[in-house]
Coordinates of C-alpha atoms and ligand atoms in Angstrom, one line a residue:
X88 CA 46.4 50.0 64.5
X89 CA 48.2 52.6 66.6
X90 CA 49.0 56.2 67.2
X91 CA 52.3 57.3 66.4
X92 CA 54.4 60.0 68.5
X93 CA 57.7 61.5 68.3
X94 CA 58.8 64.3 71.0
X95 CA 61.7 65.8 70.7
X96 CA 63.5 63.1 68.9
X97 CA 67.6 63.9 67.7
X98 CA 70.0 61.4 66.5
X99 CA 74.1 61.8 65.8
X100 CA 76.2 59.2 64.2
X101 CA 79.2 60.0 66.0
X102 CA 80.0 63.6 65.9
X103 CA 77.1 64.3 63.1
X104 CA 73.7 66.1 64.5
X105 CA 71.3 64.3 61.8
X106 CA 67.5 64.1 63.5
X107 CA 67.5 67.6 65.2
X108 CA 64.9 67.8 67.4
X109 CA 61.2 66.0 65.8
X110 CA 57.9 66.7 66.9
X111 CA 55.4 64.9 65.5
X112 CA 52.1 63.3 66.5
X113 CA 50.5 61.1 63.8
X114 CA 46.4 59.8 64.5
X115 CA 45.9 56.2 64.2
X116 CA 44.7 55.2 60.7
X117 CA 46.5 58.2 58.6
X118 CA 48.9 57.7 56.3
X119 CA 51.7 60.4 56.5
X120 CA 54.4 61.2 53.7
X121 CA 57.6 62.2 55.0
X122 CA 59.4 64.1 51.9
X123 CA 62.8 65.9 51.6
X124 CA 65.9 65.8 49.5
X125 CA 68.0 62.8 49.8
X126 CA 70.6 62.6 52.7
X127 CA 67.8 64.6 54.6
X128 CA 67.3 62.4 57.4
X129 CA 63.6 60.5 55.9
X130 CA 65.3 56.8 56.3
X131 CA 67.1 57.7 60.3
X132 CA 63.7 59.0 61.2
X133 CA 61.5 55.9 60.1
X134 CA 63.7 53.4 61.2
X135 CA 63.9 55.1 64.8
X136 CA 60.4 54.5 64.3
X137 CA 60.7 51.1 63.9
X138 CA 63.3 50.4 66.2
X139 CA 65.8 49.4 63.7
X140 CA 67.8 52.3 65.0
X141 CA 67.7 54.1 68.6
X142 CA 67.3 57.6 69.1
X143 CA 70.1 59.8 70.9
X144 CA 67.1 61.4 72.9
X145 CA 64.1 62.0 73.4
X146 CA 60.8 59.5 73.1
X147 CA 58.9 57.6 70.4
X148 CA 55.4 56.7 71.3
X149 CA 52.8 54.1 69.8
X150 CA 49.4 54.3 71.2
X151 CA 50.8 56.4 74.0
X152 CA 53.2 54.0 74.6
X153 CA 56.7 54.8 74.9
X154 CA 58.6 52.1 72.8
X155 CA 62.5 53.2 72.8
X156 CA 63.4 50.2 74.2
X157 CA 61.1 48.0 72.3
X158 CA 62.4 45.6 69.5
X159 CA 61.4 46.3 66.2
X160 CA 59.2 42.9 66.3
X161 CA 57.6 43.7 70.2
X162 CA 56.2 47.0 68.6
X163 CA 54.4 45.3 65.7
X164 CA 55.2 47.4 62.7
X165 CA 55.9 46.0 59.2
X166 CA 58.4 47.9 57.1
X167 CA 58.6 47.6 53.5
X168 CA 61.8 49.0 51.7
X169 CA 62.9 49.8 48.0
X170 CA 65.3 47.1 47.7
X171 CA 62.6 44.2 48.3
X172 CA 64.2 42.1 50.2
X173 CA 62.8 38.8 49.2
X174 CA 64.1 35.4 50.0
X175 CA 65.1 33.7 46.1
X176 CA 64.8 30.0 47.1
X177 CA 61.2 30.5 48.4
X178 CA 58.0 31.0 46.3
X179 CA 55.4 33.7 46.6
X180 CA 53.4 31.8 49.1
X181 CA 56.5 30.7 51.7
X182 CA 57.8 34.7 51.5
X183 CA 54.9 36.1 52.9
X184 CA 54.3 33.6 55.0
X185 CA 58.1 33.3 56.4
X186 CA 57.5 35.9 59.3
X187 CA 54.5 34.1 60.8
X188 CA 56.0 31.0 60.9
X189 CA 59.0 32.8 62.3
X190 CA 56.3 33.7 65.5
X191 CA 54.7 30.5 65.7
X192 CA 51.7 31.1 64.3
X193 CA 49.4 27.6 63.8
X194 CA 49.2 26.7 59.9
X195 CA 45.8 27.3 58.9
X196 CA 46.0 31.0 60.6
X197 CA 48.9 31.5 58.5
X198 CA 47.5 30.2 55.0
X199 CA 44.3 31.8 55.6
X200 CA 46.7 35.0 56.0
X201 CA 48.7 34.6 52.7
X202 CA 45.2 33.8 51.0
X203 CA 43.4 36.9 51.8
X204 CA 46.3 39.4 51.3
X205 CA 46.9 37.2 47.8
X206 CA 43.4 38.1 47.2
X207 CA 44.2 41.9 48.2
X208 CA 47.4 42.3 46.1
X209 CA 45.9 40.0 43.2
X210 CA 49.0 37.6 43.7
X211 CA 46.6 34.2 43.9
X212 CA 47.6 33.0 40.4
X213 CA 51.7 33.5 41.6
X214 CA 51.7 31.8 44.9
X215 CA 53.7 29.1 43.6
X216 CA 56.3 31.1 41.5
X217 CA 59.6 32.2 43.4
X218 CA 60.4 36.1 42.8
X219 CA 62.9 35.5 39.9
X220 CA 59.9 34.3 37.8
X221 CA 58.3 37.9 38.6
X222 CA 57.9 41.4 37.6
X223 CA 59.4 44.2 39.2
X224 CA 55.8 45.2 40.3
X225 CA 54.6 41.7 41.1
X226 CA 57.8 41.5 43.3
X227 CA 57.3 44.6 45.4
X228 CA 53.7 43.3 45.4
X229 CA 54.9 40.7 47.6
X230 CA 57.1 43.0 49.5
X231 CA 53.8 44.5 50.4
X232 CA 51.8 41.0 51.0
X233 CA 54.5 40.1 53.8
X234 CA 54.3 42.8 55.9
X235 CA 50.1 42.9 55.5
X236 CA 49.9 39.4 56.7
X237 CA 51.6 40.4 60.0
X238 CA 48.7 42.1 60.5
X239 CA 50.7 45.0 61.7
X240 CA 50.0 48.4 64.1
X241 CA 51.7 50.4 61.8
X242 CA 53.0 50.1 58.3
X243 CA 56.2 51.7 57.5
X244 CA 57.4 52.2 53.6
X245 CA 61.4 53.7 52.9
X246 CA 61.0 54.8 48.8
X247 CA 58.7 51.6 47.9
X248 CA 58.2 52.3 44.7
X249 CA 61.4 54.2 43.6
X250 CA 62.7 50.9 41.9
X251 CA 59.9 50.6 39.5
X252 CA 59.5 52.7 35.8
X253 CA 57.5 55.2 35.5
X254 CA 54.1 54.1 34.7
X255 CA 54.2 51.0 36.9
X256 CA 55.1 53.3 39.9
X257 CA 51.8 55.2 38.8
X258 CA 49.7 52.1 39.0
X259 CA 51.1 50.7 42.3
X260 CA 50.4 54.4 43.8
X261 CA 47.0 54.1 43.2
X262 CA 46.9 50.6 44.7
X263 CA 48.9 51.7 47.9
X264 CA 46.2 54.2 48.2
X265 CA 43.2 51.5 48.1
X266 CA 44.9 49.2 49.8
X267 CA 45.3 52.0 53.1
X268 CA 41.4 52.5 52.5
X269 CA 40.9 49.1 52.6
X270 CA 43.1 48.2 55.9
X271 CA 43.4 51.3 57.5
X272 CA 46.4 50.6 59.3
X273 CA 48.6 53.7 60.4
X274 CA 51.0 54.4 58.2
X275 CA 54.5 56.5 57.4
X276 CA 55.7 56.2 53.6
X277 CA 59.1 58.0 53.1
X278 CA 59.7 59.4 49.5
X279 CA 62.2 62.0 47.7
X280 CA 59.3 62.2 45.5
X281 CA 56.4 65.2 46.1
X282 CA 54.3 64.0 43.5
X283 CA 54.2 60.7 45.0
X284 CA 53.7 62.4 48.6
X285 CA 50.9 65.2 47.4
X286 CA 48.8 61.6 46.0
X287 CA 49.2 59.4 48.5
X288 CA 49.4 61.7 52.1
X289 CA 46.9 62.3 54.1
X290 CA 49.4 64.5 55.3
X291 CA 52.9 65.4 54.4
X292 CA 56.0 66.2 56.9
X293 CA 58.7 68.2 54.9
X294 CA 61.9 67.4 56.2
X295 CA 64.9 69.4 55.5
X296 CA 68.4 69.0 56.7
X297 CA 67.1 66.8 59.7
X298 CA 64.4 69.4 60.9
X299 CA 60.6 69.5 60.0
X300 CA 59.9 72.7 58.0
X301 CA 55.9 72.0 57.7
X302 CA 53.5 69.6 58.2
X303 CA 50.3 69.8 56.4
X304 CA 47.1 68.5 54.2
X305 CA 48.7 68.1 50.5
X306 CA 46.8 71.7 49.7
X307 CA 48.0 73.6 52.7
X308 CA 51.5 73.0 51.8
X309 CA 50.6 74.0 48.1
X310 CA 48.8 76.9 49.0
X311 CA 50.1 78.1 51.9
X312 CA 53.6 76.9 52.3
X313 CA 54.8 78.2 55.5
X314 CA 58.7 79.3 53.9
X315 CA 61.3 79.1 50.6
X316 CA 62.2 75.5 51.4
X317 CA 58.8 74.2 51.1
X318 CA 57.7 76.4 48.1
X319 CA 60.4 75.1 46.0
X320 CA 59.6 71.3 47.1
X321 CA 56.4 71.4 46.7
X322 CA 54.4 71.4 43.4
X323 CA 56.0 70.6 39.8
X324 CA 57.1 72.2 38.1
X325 CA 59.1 74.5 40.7
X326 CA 57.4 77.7 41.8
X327 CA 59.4 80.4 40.7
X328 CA 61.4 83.0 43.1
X329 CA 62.3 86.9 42.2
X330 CA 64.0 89.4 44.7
X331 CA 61.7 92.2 45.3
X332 CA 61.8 95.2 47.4
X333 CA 58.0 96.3 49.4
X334 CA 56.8 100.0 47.9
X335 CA 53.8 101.7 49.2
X336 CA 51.7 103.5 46.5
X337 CA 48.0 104.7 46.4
X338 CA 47.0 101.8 44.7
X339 CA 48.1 99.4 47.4
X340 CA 51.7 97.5 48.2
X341 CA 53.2 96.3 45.8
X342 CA 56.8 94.5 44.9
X343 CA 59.4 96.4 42.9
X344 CA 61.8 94.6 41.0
X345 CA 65.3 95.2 40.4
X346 CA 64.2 96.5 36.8
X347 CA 61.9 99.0 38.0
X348 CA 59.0 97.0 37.1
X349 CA 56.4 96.8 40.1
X350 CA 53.9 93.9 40.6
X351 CA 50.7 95.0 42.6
X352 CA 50.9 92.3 45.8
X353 CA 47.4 91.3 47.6
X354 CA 45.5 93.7 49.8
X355 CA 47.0 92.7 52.9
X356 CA 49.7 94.8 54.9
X357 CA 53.3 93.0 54.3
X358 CA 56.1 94.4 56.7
X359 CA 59.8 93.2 56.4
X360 CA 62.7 94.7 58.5
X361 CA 65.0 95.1 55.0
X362 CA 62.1 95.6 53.2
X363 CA 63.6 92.9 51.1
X364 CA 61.6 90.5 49.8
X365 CA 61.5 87.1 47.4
X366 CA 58.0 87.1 45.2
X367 CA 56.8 83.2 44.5
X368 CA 54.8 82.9 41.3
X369 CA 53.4 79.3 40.4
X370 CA 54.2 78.0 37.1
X371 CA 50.7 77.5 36.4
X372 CA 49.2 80.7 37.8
X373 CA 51.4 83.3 35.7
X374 CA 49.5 84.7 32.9
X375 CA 51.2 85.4 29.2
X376 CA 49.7 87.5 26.5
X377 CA 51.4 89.0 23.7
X378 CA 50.7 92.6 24.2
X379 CA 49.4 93.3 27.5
X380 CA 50.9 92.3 30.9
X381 CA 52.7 93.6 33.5
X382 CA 56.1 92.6 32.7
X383 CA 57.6 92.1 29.5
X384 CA 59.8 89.0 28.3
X385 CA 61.6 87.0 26.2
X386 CA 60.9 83.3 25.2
X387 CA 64.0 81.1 25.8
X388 CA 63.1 77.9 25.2
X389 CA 59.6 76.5 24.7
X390 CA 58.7 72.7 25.7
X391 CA 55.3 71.3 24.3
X392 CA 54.6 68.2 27.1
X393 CA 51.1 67.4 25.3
X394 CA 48.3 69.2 27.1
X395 CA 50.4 72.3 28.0
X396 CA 53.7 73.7 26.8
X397 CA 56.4 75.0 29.0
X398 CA 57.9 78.4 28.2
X399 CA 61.0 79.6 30.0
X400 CA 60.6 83.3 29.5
X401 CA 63.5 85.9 30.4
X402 CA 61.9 88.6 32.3
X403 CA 63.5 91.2 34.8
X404 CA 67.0 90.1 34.6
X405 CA 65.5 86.0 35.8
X406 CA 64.6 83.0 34.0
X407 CA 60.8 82.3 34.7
X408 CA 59.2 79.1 34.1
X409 CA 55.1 79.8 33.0
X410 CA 52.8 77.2 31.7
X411 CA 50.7 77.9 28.8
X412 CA 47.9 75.9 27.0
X413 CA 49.4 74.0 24.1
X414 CA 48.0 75.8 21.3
X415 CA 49.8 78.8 22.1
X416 CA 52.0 79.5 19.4
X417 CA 55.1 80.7 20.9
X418 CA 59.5 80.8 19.8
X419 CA 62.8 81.2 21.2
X420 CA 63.2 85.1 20.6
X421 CA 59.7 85.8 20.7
X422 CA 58.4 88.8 22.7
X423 CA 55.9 88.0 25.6
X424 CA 54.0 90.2 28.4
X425 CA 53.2 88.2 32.2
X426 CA 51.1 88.8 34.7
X427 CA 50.2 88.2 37.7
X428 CA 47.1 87.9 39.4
X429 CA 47.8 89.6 43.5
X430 CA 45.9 86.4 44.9
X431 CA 48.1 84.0 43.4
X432 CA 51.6 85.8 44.5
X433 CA 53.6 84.1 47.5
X434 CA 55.6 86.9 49.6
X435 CA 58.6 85.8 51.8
X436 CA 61.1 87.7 54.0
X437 CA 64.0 87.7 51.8
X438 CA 66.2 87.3 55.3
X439 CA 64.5 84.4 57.1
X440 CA 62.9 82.9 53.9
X441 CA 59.9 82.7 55.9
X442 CA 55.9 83.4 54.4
X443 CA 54.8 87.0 55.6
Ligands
ADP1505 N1 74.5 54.3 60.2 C1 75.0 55.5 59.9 N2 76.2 56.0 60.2 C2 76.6 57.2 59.9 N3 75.9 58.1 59.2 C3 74.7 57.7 58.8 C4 74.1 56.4 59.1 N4 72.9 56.3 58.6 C5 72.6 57.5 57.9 N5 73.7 58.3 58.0 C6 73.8 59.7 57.5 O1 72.6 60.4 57.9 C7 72.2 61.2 56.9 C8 70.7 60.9 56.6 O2 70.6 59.7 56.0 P1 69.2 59.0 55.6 O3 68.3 59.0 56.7 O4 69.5 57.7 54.9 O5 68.7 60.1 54.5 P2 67.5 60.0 53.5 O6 66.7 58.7 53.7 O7 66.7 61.2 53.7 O8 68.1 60.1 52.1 C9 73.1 61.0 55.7 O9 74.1 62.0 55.7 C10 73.8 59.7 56.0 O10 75.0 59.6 55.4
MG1506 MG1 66.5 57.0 52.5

């Protein structure tokens, strides 16, 4: 197992600036989502990690060590990726034990390997089979089962699961998750995915455009998400965003909308240079009665999902997304009222995009 480090890493591809600049230090044994919209930089950063690619500048470090001019095998991590990667003439059994024959390992070291992580990944009964003759689960099952035998420092996954349908991606989440209880080994999953990084993560790293825009437990980032970028990443569905101005009035701050209508903000002093502001409401935390409310609206569309229905409400001159329980009876065209409890209100500098 092994500490990971990054300071001050960048990397171009010619004339494009796409790692600008990571600082990261990640404690041996955590497992660490890095999320962020595709083309962010999530695949550059972990294979500079693993030394499949070299950074322009600055230092990678793994148990203090600095690697950069390490080979991916001298620094003993295992990476798994989406496409598999699996070898078609071999079975089960000769795939994960490929790279250990690769090192020299002695046979009964590298059988007793591919038995134990069989038993782990419940892969005894396929040992034989070659990955044609498996599932897409079963195959990225033995994705997994060759980089655990390598007994790795540090386990890197690129989108592992992004091949798989729905449910089965569900199922092998959870079993990544034992799995890392089990084995403990450090590791770094990569994911478009927040869902997938909120069940998994010890931690996340939100990665935007090549720069880190927060790191964080799961709830920090969904409480307390440091600007716009990670407010609108994180949680599902999307928080919702409303321009605002700041207004002082006896009963406190609160945020006045372009309509006029004001929304009392919580009792803490907010100060913006423009005095412009954008207002985050949660889905899930805006209140909607018929009658009484703070803000009156429209139903657009309603979307029943089973437990709770959807409503997309016009309110204010926006489209707001609020999630109601499912026996609340509610059409396009009917009249609504929302609310908003202060505590549950996200305030950012309209300007920098930043949390005040
Ligand atoms: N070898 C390469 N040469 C040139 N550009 C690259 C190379 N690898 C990645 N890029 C570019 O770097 C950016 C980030 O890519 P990548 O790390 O794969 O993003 P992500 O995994 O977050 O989707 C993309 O714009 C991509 O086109
Ligand atoms: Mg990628």
């Amino acid at each position: 197992m092994a500490s990971i480090q990054l300071r001050g890493v960048e990397k171009s591809f010619g004339a494009a600036n796409i790692i600008k600049g990571i600082d990261l230090a990640i404690a041996d044994g955590e497992f660490v989502a890095l999320v962020g919209p595709s083309g962010c930089g999530k695949s550059t950063l972990l294979r500079i990690i693993s030394g499949l690619e070299s950074a322009t500048r600055g230092e990678i470090l793994l148990d203090g060590r600095i690697v950069n001019d390490d080979s991916p095998r001298d620094r003993n991590v295992a990476m798994v990726f989406q496409s598999y990667a699996l070898y078609p003439h071999m079975t089960v059994a000769q795939n994960m034990a490929f790279n250990l024959k690769l090192s020299r390992k002695d046979k009964q070291e590298i059988s007793r390997r591919v038995e134990e992580a069989a038993r782990m990944l419940d892969l005894v009964d396929l040992l034989e089979r070659r990955p044609g003759q498996l599932s897409g689960g079963q195959r990225q099952r033995v994705a997994m089962g060759r980089a655990i035998v390598r007994n790795p420092s540090v386990f890197l996954f690129d989108e592992p699961l992004s091949n798989l349908d729905a449910k089965l991606r569900v199922q092998m989440r959870g079993e990544i998750k034992l799995l890392h209880h089990r084995v403990k080994t450090t590791a770094v999953y990569v994911t478009h995915d927040q869902i997938e990084a909120m069940t998994l993560a010890d931690r996340i790293v939100v990665l935007n455009r090549g720069v880190i825009e927060q790191v964080g437990t799961p709830l920090e980032l969904y409480n307390k998400p440091a600007n716009l970028f990670v407010a609108g990443f994180i949680g599902s569905p999307s928080m919702n965003f409303i321009d605002a101005r700041l207004k002082d009035s006896a009963s406190g701050q609160k945020a006045e909308l372009a309509d006029g209508t004001q929304i009392l903000l919580p009792a803490r002093p907010f100060a913006s240079k423009s005095g412009k502001i954008t207002l985050g409401m949660r889905p899930e935390n805006i209140v909607v009665e018929r009658e009484s409310g703070n803000m009156a609206g429209t139903v657009k569309v309603s979307e029943p999902t089973g437990p709770q229905t959807h409503l997309v409400v016009e309110a204010a001159g926006t489209d707001m997304l609020a999630i109601v329980r499912a026996d609340f009876a509610a059409r396009a065209g009917d009249g609504l009222r929302l609310s908003f409890s202060p505590n549950t209100l996200h305030v950012f500098d309209a300007e920098s995009g930043r949390v005040l």
